[in-house]
JSON list of C-alpha atoms in Angstrom, two decimals:
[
{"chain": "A", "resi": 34, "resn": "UNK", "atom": "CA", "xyz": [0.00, 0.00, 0.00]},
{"chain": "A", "resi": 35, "resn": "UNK", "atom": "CA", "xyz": [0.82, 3.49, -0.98]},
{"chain": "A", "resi": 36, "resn": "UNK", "atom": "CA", "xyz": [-0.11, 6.80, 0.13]},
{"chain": "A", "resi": 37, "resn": "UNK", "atom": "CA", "xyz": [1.16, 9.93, -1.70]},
{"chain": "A", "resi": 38, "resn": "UNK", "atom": "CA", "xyz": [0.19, 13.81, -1.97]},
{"chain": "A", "resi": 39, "resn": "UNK", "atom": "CA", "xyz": [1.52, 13.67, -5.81]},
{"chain": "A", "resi": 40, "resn": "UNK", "atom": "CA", "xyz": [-0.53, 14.55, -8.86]},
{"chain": "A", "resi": 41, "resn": "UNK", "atom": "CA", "xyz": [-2.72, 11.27, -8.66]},
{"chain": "A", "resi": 42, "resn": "UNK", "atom": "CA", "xyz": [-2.66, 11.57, -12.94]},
{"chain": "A", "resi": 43, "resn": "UNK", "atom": "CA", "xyz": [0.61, 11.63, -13.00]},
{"chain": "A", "resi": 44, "resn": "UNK", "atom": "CA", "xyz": [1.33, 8.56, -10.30]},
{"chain": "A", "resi": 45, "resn": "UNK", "atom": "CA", "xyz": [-1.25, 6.50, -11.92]},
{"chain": "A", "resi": 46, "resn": "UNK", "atom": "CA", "xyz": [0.09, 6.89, -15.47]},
{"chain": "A", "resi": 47, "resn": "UNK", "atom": "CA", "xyz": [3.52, 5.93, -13.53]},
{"chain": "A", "resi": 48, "resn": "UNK", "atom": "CA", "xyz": [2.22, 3.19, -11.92]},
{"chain": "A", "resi": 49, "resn": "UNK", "atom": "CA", "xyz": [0.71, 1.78, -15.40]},
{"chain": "A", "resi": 50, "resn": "UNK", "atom": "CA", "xyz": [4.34, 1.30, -16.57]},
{"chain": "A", "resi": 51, "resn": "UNK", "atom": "CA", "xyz": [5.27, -0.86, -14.14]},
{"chain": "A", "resi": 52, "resn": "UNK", "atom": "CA", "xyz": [5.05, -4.75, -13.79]},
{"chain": "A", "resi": 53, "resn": "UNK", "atom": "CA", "xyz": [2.02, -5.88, -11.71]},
{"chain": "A", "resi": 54, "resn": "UNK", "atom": "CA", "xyz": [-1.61, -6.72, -11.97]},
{"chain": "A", "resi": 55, "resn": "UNK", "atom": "CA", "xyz": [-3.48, -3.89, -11.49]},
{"chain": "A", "resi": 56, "resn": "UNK", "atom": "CA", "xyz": [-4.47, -0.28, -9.48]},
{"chain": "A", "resi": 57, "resn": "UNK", "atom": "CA", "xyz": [-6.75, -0.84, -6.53]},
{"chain": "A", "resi": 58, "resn": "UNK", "atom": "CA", "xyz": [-7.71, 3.28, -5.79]},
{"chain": "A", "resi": 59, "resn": "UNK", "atom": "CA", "xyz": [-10.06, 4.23, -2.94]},
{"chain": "A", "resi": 60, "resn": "UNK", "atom": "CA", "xyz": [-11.00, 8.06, -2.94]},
{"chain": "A", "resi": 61, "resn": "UNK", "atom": "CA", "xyz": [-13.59, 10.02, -3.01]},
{"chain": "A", "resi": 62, "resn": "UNK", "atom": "CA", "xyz": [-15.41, 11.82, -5.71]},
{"chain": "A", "resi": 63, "resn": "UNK", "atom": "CA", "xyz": [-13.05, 14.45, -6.25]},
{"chain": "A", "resi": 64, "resn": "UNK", "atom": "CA", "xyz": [-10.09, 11.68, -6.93]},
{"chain": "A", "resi": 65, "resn": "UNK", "atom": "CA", "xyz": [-12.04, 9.83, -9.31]},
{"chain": "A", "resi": 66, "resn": "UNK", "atom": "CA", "xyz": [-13.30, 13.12, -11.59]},
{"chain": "A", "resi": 67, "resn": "UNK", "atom": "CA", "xyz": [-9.47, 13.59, -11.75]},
{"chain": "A", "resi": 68, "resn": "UNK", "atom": "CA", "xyz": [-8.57, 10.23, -12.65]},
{"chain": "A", "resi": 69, "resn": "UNK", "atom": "CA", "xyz": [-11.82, 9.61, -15.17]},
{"chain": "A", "resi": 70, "resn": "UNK", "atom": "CA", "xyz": [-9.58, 9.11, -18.08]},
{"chain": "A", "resi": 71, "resn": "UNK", "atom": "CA", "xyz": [-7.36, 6.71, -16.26]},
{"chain": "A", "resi": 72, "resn": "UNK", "atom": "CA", "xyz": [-9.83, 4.77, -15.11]},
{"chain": "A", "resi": 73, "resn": "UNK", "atom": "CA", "xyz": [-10.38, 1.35, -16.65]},
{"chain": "A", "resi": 74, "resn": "UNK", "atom": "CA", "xyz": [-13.13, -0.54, -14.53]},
{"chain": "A", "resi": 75, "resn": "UNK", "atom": "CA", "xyz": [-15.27, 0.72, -12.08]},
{"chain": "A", "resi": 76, "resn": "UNK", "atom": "CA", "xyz": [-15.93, -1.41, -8.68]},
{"chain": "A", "resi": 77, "resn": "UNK", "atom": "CA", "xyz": [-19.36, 0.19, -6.97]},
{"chain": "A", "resi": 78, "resn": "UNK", "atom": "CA", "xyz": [-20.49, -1.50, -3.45]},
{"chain": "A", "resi": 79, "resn": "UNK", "atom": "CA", "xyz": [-24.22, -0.17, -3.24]},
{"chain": "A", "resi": 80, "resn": "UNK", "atom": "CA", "xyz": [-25.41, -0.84, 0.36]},
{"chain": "A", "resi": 81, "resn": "UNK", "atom": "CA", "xyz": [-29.16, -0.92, 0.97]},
{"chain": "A", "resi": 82, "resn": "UNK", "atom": "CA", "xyz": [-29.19, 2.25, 3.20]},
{"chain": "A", "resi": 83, "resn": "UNK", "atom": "CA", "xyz": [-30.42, 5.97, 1.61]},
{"chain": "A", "resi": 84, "resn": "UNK", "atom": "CA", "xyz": [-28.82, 8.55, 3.51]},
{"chain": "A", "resi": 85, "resn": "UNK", "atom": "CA", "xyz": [-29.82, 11.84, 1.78]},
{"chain": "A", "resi": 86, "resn": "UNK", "atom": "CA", "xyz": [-28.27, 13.59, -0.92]},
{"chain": "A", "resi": 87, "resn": "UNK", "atom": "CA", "xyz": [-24.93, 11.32, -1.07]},
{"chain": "A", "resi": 88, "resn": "UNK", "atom": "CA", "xyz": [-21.37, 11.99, -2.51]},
{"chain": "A", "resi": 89, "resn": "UNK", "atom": "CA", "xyz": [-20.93, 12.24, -6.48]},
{"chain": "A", "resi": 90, "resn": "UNK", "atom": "CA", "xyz": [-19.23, 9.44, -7.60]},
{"chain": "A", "resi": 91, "resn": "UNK", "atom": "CA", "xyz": [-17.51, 11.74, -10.40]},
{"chain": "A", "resi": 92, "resn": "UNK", "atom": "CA", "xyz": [-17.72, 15.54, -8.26]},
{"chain": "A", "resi": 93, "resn": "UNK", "atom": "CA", "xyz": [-15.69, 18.18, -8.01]},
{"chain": "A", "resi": 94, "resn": "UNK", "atom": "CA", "xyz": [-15.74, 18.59, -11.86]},
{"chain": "A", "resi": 95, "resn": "UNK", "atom": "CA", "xyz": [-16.88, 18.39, -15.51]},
{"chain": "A", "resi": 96, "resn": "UNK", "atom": "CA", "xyz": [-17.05, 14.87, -15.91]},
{"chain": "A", "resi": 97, "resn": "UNK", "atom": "CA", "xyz": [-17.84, 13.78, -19.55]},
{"chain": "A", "resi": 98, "resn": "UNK", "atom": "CA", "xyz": [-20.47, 11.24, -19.98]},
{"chain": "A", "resi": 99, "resn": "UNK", "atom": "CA", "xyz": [-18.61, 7.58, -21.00]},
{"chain": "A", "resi": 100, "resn": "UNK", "atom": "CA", "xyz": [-19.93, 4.10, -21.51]},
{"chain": "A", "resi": 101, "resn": "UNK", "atom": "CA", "xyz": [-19.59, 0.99, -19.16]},
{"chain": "A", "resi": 102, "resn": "UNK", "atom": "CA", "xyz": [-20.59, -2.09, -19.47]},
{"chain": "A", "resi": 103, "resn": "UNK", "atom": "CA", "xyz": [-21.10, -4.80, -16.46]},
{"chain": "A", "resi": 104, "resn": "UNK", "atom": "CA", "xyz": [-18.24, -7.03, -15.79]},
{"chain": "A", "resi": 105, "resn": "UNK", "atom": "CA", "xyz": [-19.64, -8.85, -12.94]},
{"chain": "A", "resi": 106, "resn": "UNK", "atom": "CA", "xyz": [-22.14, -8.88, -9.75]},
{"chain": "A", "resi": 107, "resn": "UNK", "atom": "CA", "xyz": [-21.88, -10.19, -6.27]},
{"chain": "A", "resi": 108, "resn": "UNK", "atom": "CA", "xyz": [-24.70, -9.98, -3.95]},
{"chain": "A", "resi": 109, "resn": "UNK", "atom": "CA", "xyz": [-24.01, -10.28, 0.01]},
{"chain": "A", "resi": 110, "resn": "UNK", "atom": "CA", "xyz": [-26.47, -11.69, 2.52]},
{"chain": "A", "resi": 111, "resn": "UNK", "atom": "CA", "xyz": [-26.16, -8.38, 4.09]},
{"chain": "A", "resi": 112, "resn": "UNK", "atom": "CA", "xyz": [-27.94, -6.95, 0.91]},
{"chain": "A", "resi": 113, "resn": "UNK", "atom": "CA", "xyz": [-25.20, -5.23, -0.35]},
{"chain": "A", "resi": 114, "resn": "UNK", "atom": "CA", "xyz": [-23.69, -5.78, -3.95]},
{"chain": "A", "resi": 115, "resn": "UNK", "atom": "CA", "xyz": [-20.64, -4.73, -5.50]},
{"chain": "A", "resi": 116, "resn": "UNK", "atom": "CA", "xyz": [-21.04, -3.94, -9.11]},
{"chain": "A", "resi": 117, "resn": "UNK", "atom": "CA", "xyz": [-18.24, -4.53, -11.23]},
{"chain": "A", "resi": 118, "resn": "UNK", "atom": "CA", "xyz": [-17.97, -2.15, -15.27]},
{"chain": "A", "resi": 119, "resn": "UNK", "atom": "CA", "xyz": [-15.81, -2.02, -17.46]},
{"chain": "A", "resi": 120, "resn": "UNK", "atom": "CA", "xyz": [-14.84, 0.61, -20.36]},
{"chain": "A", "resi": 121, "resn": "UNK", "atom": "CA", "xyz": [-16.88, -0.03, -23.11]}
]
């Protein structure tokens, strides 16, 4: 695990050049309307809860509409599911 207070575009193009399997990133919406371009699947755990107005999953700016298609979907006993897209 890795923290950093770098330009997250700029790490994450970085990080794409090295060996590995992939880029796990956890952030809010701000991190992922900077990293929209970068991004390459999309991993959404919808819980079963409604708590008002919620965070924007793309905030903080413009975001350009793009297409996804599903990948995969896991439902929990706990009624949660985690939603799995990829770039279309």
């Amino acid at each position: 695990m890795t923290f950093t207070d770098a330009d997250p575009v700029e790490t994450v193009r970085a990080l794409k050049q090295e060996d590995g399997k992939g880029i796990w990133l956890c952030g809010g919406g701000s991190l992922a309307a900077a990293l929209a371009g970068e991004i390459d699947r999309l991993a959404l755990k919808i819980n079963p809860v409604v708590l008002g107005a919620g965070v924007p999953l793309f905030g903080g700016r413009g975001y350009a509409p793009r297409q996804w298609k599903r990948a995969d979907v896991q439902a929990f006993g706990s009624g949660v599911l985690l939603a799995e897209y990829a770039r279309a």
